Short mmCIF file of C-alpha atoms in Angstrom, two decimals:
data_model
loop_
_atom_site.label_atom_id
_atom_site.label_comp_id
_atom_site.label_asym_id
_atom_site.label_seq_id
_atom_site.Cartn_x
_atom_site.Cartn_y
_atom_site.Cartn_z
CA UNK A 1 -29.26 -32.34 -32.30
CA UNK A 2 -28.60 -29.35 -34.59
CA UNK A 3 -32.04 -27.56 -34.98
CA UNK A 4 -30.66 -24.57 -36.83
CA UNK A 5 -32.19 -23.37 -40.10
CA UNK A 6 -29.66 -24.99 -42.38
CA UNK A 7 -28.88 -28.14 -40.51
CA UNK A 8 -31.06 -30.23 -42.70
CA UNK A 9 -31.30 -28.05 -45.85
CA UNK A 10 -29.13 -30.57 -47.84
CA UNK A 11 -29.06 -34.35 -47.15
CA UNK A 12 -25.74 -35.90 -46.59
CA UNK A 13 -26.11 -37.81 -49.75
CA UNK A 14 -26.91 -34.79 -51.83
CA UNK A 15 -24.00 -33.00 -50.33
CA UNK A 16 -21.53 -35.71 -50.88
CA UNK A 17 -22.72 -36.48 -54.39
CA UNK A 18 -22.45 -32.74 -55.47
CA UNK A 19 -18.95 -32.38 -53.55
CA UNK A 20 -17.75 -35.64 -55.05
CA UNK A 21 -18.75 -34.42 -58.57
CA UNK A 22 -17.22 -30.98 -58.01
CA UNK A 23 -13.92 -32.53 -56.82
CA UNK A 24 -13.89 -34.93 -59.85
CA UNK A 25 -14.09 -31.77 -62.09
CA UNK A 26 -11.36 -30.04 -60.07
CA UNK A 27 -9.12 -33.03 -60.23
CA UNK A 28 -9.85 -33.71 -63.95
CA UNK A 29 -8.90 -30.09 -64.88
CA UNK A 30 -5.98 -29.85 -62.13
CA UNK A 31 -7.81 -26.72 -60.88
CA UNK A 32 -6.96 -27.54 -57.27
CA UNK A 33 -3.32 -28.18 -58.09
CA UNK A 34 -3.05 -25.02 -60.18
CA UNK A 35 -4.73 -22.94 -57.43
CA UNK A 36 -2.38 -24.27 -54.76
CA UNK A 37 0.70 -23.59 -57.12
CA UNK A 38 -0.54 -20.02 -57.87
CA UNK A 39 -0.95 -19.33 -54.14
CA UNK A 40 2.43 -20.86 -53.15
CA UNK A 41 4.42 -18.82 -55.74
CA UNK A 42 3.01 -15.80 -53.96
CA UNK A 43 4.12 -17.18 -50.65
CA UNK A 44 0.55 -17.74 -49.53
CA UNK A 45 0.44 -21.13 -47.45
CA UNK A 46 -2.79 -23.01 -47.52
CA UNK A 47 -3.58 -25.19 -44.44
CA UNK A 48 -6.61 -26.94 -45.88
CA UNK A 49 -9.14 -27.11 -48.76
CA UNK A 50 -12.45 -28.68 -47.79
CA UNK A 51 -16.22 -28.76 -48.41
CA UNK A 52 -18.49 -26.63 -46.29
CA UNK A 53 -22.28 -26.92 -45.62
CA UNK A 54 -23.94 -25.71 -48.81
CA UNK A 55 -23.86 -27.27 -52.19
CA UNK A 56 -20.80 -25.93 -54.23
CA UNK A 57 -19.41 -24.39 -51.13
CA UNK A 58 -15.65 -24.87 -50.43
CA UNK A 59 -13.45 -23.39 -47.94
CA UNK A 60 -9.74 -22.31 -48.43
CA UNK A 61 -8.05 -22.21 -44.99
CA UNK A 62 -4.96 -19.94 -45.10
CA UNK A 63 -2.08 -20.63 -42.67
CA UNK A 64 -1.91 -18.57 -39.44
CA UNK A 65 0.20 -15.52 -39.55
CA UNK A 66 1.27 -13.24 -36.45
CA UNK A 67 1.28 -10.09 -38.78
CA UNK A 68 -2.35 -8.81 -39.22
CA UNK A 69 -1.30 -6.66 -42.30
CA UNK A 70 0.39 -9.50 -44.02
CA UNK A 71 -2.59 -11.80 -43.19
CA UNK A 72 -5.03 -9.36 -44.82
CA UNK A 73 -2.76 -9.02 -47.82
CA UNK A 74 -2.86 -12.73 -48.21
CA UNK A 75 -6.67 -12.81 -48.05
CA UNK A 76 -7.05 -10.11 -50.72
CA UNK A 77 -4.57 -11.99 -53.03
CA UNK A 78 -6.06 -15.24 -52.37
CA UNK A 79 -9.42 -14.11 -53.39
CA UNK A 80 -8.33 -12.54 -56.50
CA UNK A 81 -6.19 -15.69 -57.40
CA UNK A 82 -9.23 -18.13 -56.72
CA UNK A 83 -11.40 -15.97 -59.03
CA UNK A 84 -8.87 -15.90 -61.79
CA UNK A 85 -8.06 -19.66 -61.71
CA UNK A 86 -11.83 -20.43 -61.60
CA UNK A 87 -12.51 -18.20 -64.58
CA UNK A 88 -9.71 -19.77 -66.60
CA UNK A 89 -11.50 -23.20 -66.27
CA UNK A 90 -14.96 -21.98 -66.99
CA UNK A 91 -16.13 -21.54 -63.29
CA UNK A 92 -17.18 -18.53 -61.29
CA UNK A 93 -16.02 -18.18 -57.74
CA UNK A 94 -18.24 -16.15 -55.56
CA UNK A 95 -17.70 -14.74 -52.00
CA UNK A 96 -21.11 -13.26 -51.70
CA UNK A 97 -22.35 -13.71 -48.09
CA UNK A 98 -25.79 -15.13 -49.17
CA UNK A 99 -26.56 -16.94 -52.42
CA UNK A 100 -29.59 -19.02 -51.48
CA UNK A 101 -32.21 -18.21 -48.88
CA UNK A 102 -32.39 -21.73 -47.67
CA UNK A 103 -28.65 -22.52 -47.71
CA UNK A 104 -25.86 -21.54 -45.38
CA UNK A 105 -24.02 -18.39 -46.30
CA UNK A 106 -20.43 -17.44 -46.84
CA UNK A 107 -18.33 -15.87 -44.08
CA UNK A 108 -14.93 -14.66 -43.66
CA UNK A 109 -14.51 -15.38 -39.95
CA UNK A 110 -11.77 -13.88 -37.81
CA UNK A 111 -9.82 -16.21 -35.49
CA UNK A 112 -7.79 -14.52 -32.71
CA UNK A 113 -5.53 -16.04 -30.08
CA UNK A 114 -3.30 -14.57 -27.42
CA UNK A 115 0.11 -15.28 -25.82
CA UNK A 116 1.75 -13.34 -23.10
CA UNK A 117 5.25 -12.42 -24.14
CA UNK A 118 6.50 -11.73 -20.58
CA UNK A 119 8.55 -14.80 -19.38
CA UNK A 120 7.73 -14.27 -15.77
CA UNK A 121 3.95 -13.87 -16.40
CA UNK A 122 1.58 -15.51 -13.90
CA UNK A 123 -1.47 -16.71 -15.76
CA UNK A 124 -4.94 -15.76 -14.39
CA UNK A 125 -7.79 -17.92 -15.33
CA UNK A 126 -11.62 -18.07 -15.46
CA UNK A 127 -14.24 -20.68 -15.82
CA UNK A 128 -15.27 -20.21 -19.46
CA UNK A 129 -17.65 -23.21 -19.39
CA UNK A 130 -19.81 -21.38 -16.78
CA UNK A 131 -19.21 -17.92 -18.14
CA UNK A 132 -17.79 -16.47 -14.80
CA UNK A 133 -14.89 -14.52 -14.03
CA UNK A 134 -14.04 -16.48 -10.81
CA UNK A 135 -10.76 -18.28 -10.81
CA UNK A 136 -11.23 -21.99 -11.57
CA UNK A 137 -7.60 -22.88 -11.90
CA UNK A 138 -4.25 -21.74 -10.71
CA UNK A 139 -2.61 -22.15 -14.01
CA UNK A 140 -3.19 -22.37 -17.70
CA UNK A 141 -3.38 -26.13 -17.79
CA UNK A 142 -6.96 -26.17 -16.94
CA UNK A 143 -9.29 -26.93 -19.84
CA UNK A 144 -11.44 -23.94 -19.20
CA UNK A 145 -8.51 -21.50 -18.81
CA UNK A 146 -9.47 -18.14 -20.33
CA UNK A 147 -6.90 -15.40 -19.58
CA UNK A 148 -8.11 -12.11 -18.08
CA UNK A 149 -6.63 -10.13 -20.89
CA UNK A 150 -8.47 -12.40 -23.32
CA UNK A 151 -11.67 -11.76 -21.53
CA UNK A 152 -11.32 -8.11 -21.59
CA UNK A 153 -10.45 -8.23 -25.32
CA UNK A 154 -13.55 -10.09 -26.12
CA UNK A 155 -15.73 -7.62 -23.88
CA UNK A 156 -14.17 -4.70 -25.71
CA UNK A 157 -15.41 -6.13 -29.06
CA UNK A 158 -18.78 -7.00 -27.64
CA UNK A 159 -19.32 -3.48 -26.31
CA UNK A 160 -18.92 -2.02 -29.87
CA UNK A 161 -20.40 -4.98 -31.80
CA UNK A 162 -23.62 -3.38 -33.06
CA UNK A 163 -21.74 -0.63 -34.66
CA UNK A 164 -18.73 -2.94 -35.82
CA UNK A 165 -21.15 -4.70 -38.01
CA UNK A 166 -21.27 -1.68 -40.23
CA UNK A 167 -17.59 -2.52 -41.10
CA UNK A 168 -17.31 -6.25 -40.64
CA UNK A 169 -20.52 -7.21 -42.70
CA UNK A 170 -21.15 -3.97 -44.68
CA UNK A 171 -23.88 -4.86 -47.24
CA UNK A 172 -27.62 -5.59 -47.45
CA UNK A 173 -26.77 -9.19 -48.61
CA UNK A 174 -24.60 -9.68 -45.56
CA UNK A 175 -27.55 -9.21 -43.15
CA UNK A 176 -29.40 -11.94 -45.06
CA UNK A 177 -27.17 -14.44 -43.15
CA UNK A 178 -27.72 -12.88 -39.82
CA UNK A 179 -30.44 -14.23 -37.52
CA UNK A 180 -31.61 -16.95 -35.35
CA UNK A 181 -30.47 -20.40 -36.64
CA UNK A 182 -28.16 -18.88 -39.20
CA UNK A 183 -24.92 -19.91 -37.61
CA UNK A 184 -23.74 -16.44 -37.11
CA UNK A 185 -25.34 -15.13 -34.08
CA UNK A 186 -28.24 -12.68 -33.57
CA UNK A 187 -27.66 -11.08 -30.24
CA UNK A 188 -24.67 -9.52 -28.51
CA UNK A 189 -22.64 -12.14 -26.61
CA UNK A 190 -20.20 -15.02 -26.53
CA UNK A 191 -20.29 -18.60 -25.69
CA UNK A 192 -18.00 -21.76 -25.85
CA UNK A 193 -18.35 -23.85 -29.12
CA UNK A 194 -21.75 -22.41 -30.04
CA UNK A 195 -22.53 -21.69 -33.58
CA UNK A 196 -25.27 -19.15 -32.61
CA UNK A 197 -22.93 -17.00 -30.75
CA UNK A 198 -21.24 -13.98 -32.73
CA UNK A 199 -18.06 -14.43 -30.58
CA UNK A 200 -17.32 -18.16 -30.15
CA UNK A 201 -14.62 -19.54 -27.92
CA UNK A 202 -13.11 -22.47 -29.70
CA UNK A 203 -11.58 -25.66 -28.30
CA UNK A 204 -8.57 -27.46 -29.81
CA UNK A 205 -10.02 -30.71 -31.41
CA UNK A 206 -7.06 -32.74 -30.01
CA UNK A 207 -6.67 -31.41 -26.47
CA UNK A 208 -10.11 -30.09 -25.73
CA UNK A 209 -8.57 -26.91 -24.25
CA UNK A 210 -9.76 -23.51 -25.27
CA UNK A 211 -7.46 -22.41 -28.14
CA UNK A 212 -8.85 -19.13 -29.83
CA UNK A 213 -11.84 -16.78 -30.09
CA UNK A 214 -13.69 -16.59 -33.42
CA UNK A 215 -15.84 -13.55 -34.68
CA UNK A 216 -18.36 -15.01 -36.98
CA UNK A 217 -19.94 -11.71 -38.04
CA UNK A 218 -17.38 -11.09 -40.76
CA UNK A 219 -17.54 -11.51 -44.50
CA UNK A 220 -15.97 -10.84 -47.84
CA UNK A 221 -17.92 -7.59 -48.67
CA UNK A 222 -15.81 -5.91 -45.90
CA UNK A 223 -12.60 -3.90 -46.51
CA UNK A 224 -10.61 -6.30 -44.28
CA UNK A 225 -7.86 -3.68 -43.64
CA UNK A 226 -10.48 -1.46 -41.94
CA UNK A 227 -12.56 -4.18 -40.25
CA UNK A 228 -9.55 -5.94 -38.71
CA UNK A 229 -8.25 -2.65 -37.64
CA UNK A 230 -11.53 -1.72 -35.79
CA UNK A 231 -11.88 -5.26 -34.23
CA UNK A 232 -8.36 -5.06 -32.82
CA UNK A 233 -8.75 -1.51 -31.63
CA UNK A 234 -12.03 -2.41 -29.82
CA UNK A 235 -10.37 -5.45 -28.31
CA UNK A 236 -7.32 -3.52 -27.12
CA UNK A 237 -9.59 -0.85 -25.59
CA UNK A 238 -11.14 -3.67 -23.50
CA UNK A 239 -7.62 -4.72 -22.30
CA UNK A 240 -6.55 -1.16 -21.49
CA UNK A 241 -9.70 -0.45 -19.51
CA UNK A 242 -9.63 -3.98 -17.93
CA UNK A 243 -13.26 -4.60 -18.96
CA UNK A 244 -15.06 -7.47 -17.13
CA UNK A 245 -16.47 -10.09 -19.37
CA UNK A 246 -20.26 -10.37 -19.28
CA UNK A 247 -21.75 -13.85 -18.65
CA UNK A 248 -21.95 -16.27 -21.58
CA UNK A 249 -25.09 -16.42 -23.74
CA UNK A 250 -25.75 -19.83 -22.14
CA UNK A 251 -26.49 -18.09 -18.87
CA UNK A 252 -28.34 -14.83 -20.06
CA UNK A 253 -29.95 -13.39 -23.20
CA UNK A 254 -28.02 -10.75 -25.06
CA UNK A 255 -29.06 -7.54 -26.67
CA UNK A 256 -30.50 -8.05 -30.28
CA UNK A 257 -28.11 -7.11 -33.00
CA UNK A 258 -29.00 -4.65 -35.72
CA UNK A 259 -31.55 -6.17 -38.11
CA UNK A 260 -30.28 -4.44 -41.22
CA UNK A 261 -27.23 -2.85 -42.70
CA UNK A 262 -28.95 0.57 -42.50
CA UNK A 263 -29.53 0.12 -38.76
CA UNK A 264 -25.93 -0.95 -38.25
CA UNK A 265 -24.74 2.22 -39.93
CA UNK A 266 -26.92 4.43 -37.76
CA UNK A 267 -25.49 2.69 -34.64
CA UNK A 268 -21.92 3.16 -36.00
CA UNK A 269 -22.62 6.89 -36.58
CA UNK A 270 -23.42 7.29 -32.86
CA UNK A 271 -20.32 5.29 -31.73
CA UNK A 272 -17.64 8.04 -31.45
CA UNK A 273 -14.99 5.46 -30.72
CA UNK A 274 -15.56 3.72 -33.99
CA UNK A 275 -16.54 6.55 -36.37
CA UNK A 276 -14.15 9.18 -35.00
CA UNK A 277 -11.16 7.80 -32.74
CA UNK A 278 -10.40 4.65 -34.86
CA UNK A 279 -11.17 5.83 -38.32
CA UNK A 280 -10.65 9.66 -37.88
CA UNK A 281 -13.21 12.28 -38.70
CA UNK A 282 -12.48 12.54 -42.43
CA UNK A 283 -12.28 8.77 -43.05
CA UNK A 284 -15.23 8.08 -40.59
CA UNK A 285 -17.55 10.63 -42.31
CA UNK A 286 -16.51 9.40 -45.74
CA UNK A 287 -17.04 5.82 -44.89
CA UNK A 288 -20.48 6.26 -43.43
CA UNK A 289 -21.56 8.45 -46.41
CA UNK A 290 -20.45 5.91 -48.84
CA UNK A 291 -21.90 2.92 -47.12
CA UNK A 292 -25.20 4.84 -46.65
CA UNK A 293 -25.46 5.53 -50.19
CA UNK A 294 -24.85 1.87 -50.89
CA UNK A 295 -27.46 0.78 -48.56
CA UNK A 296 -30.03 3.11 -50.16
CA UNK A 297 -29.05 1.84 -53.54
CA UNK A 298 -29.42 -1.88 -52.51
CA UNK A 299 -32.60 -1.36 -50.47
CA UNK A 300 -34.99 -2.60 -53.35
CA UNK A 301 -32.72 -5.30 -54.64
CA UNK A 302 -33.86 -8.89 -54.18
CA UNK A 303 -31.54 -11.90 -53.45
CA UNK A 304 -31.65 -12.74 -57.06
CA UNK A 305 -30.55 -9.30 -58.09
CA UNK A 306 -27.67 -9.50 -55.64
CA UNK A 307 -26.52 -12.88 -56.88
CA UNK A 308 -26.84 -11.67 -60.66
CA UNK A 309 -24.83 -8.66 -59.82
CA UNK A 310 -22.08 -10.77 -58.18
CA UNK A 311 -21.98 -13.16 -61.10
CA UNK A 312 -21.53 -10.44 -63.48
CA UNK A 313 -18.37 -9.31 -61.59
CA UNK A 314 -16.90 -12.70 -60.91
#
């Protein structure tokens, strides 16, 4: 059973009633059709539109793209389009990470997958279900196949994750959805199909094979151009240095993540790879100065203040 904080915050009947009513409104006003059309004319493909865990919470799943820059462009354009269409019909669309203290928050999770472009590549594997680096299969047909390069990529991100949070979830409100039972992770580590792991290895729902890795500690308050660049750089560093992936969280406890935005900023300031090598001295210093000012300004804001501020801008 799911014993996490939000598992039973809304009964299925309440959720279904609310979503049914919301869908009725969307259909009656042709909002969903208008939104999909507005995205399509911008060449933004939508894979799925579905209800999420919290009342009034919907997820728009954009199609996979191999070009990270184009992908981020599409996310930025999609967010603006969603807000404009909602506003036209008397709604307000919020992407705020946390709106209710007892309800699941809003993320902007990053899903990453890998393919070896070399035609003669010989796959190497690991037993992801046990969190070990010992070979469990001679080829990629094994259900727990986890490529060495993929392992190193994940480890590169994990080694910088505490400081990365200052870029991927950069607000006081963001940290309201971080903690035990919040479906985002609260310690540095990874696991297979575990909502409580910040780095989650996902299985294909049809084949059961490992298909991609998801970074759950990412949300819409981030500058996605910067955050995705930092995530990719950390992962590539892991591949270059052939980092060995640590055991899964199912086998050992991880180091606690920063408990606040201010704490994450302090960690980032001491991480030279993030603050200097990736961003460069000027941008790194400017970013930290700006975000520290924002952290100080929001220190005394309540959740209600944050929601009111987001509503005023939606």
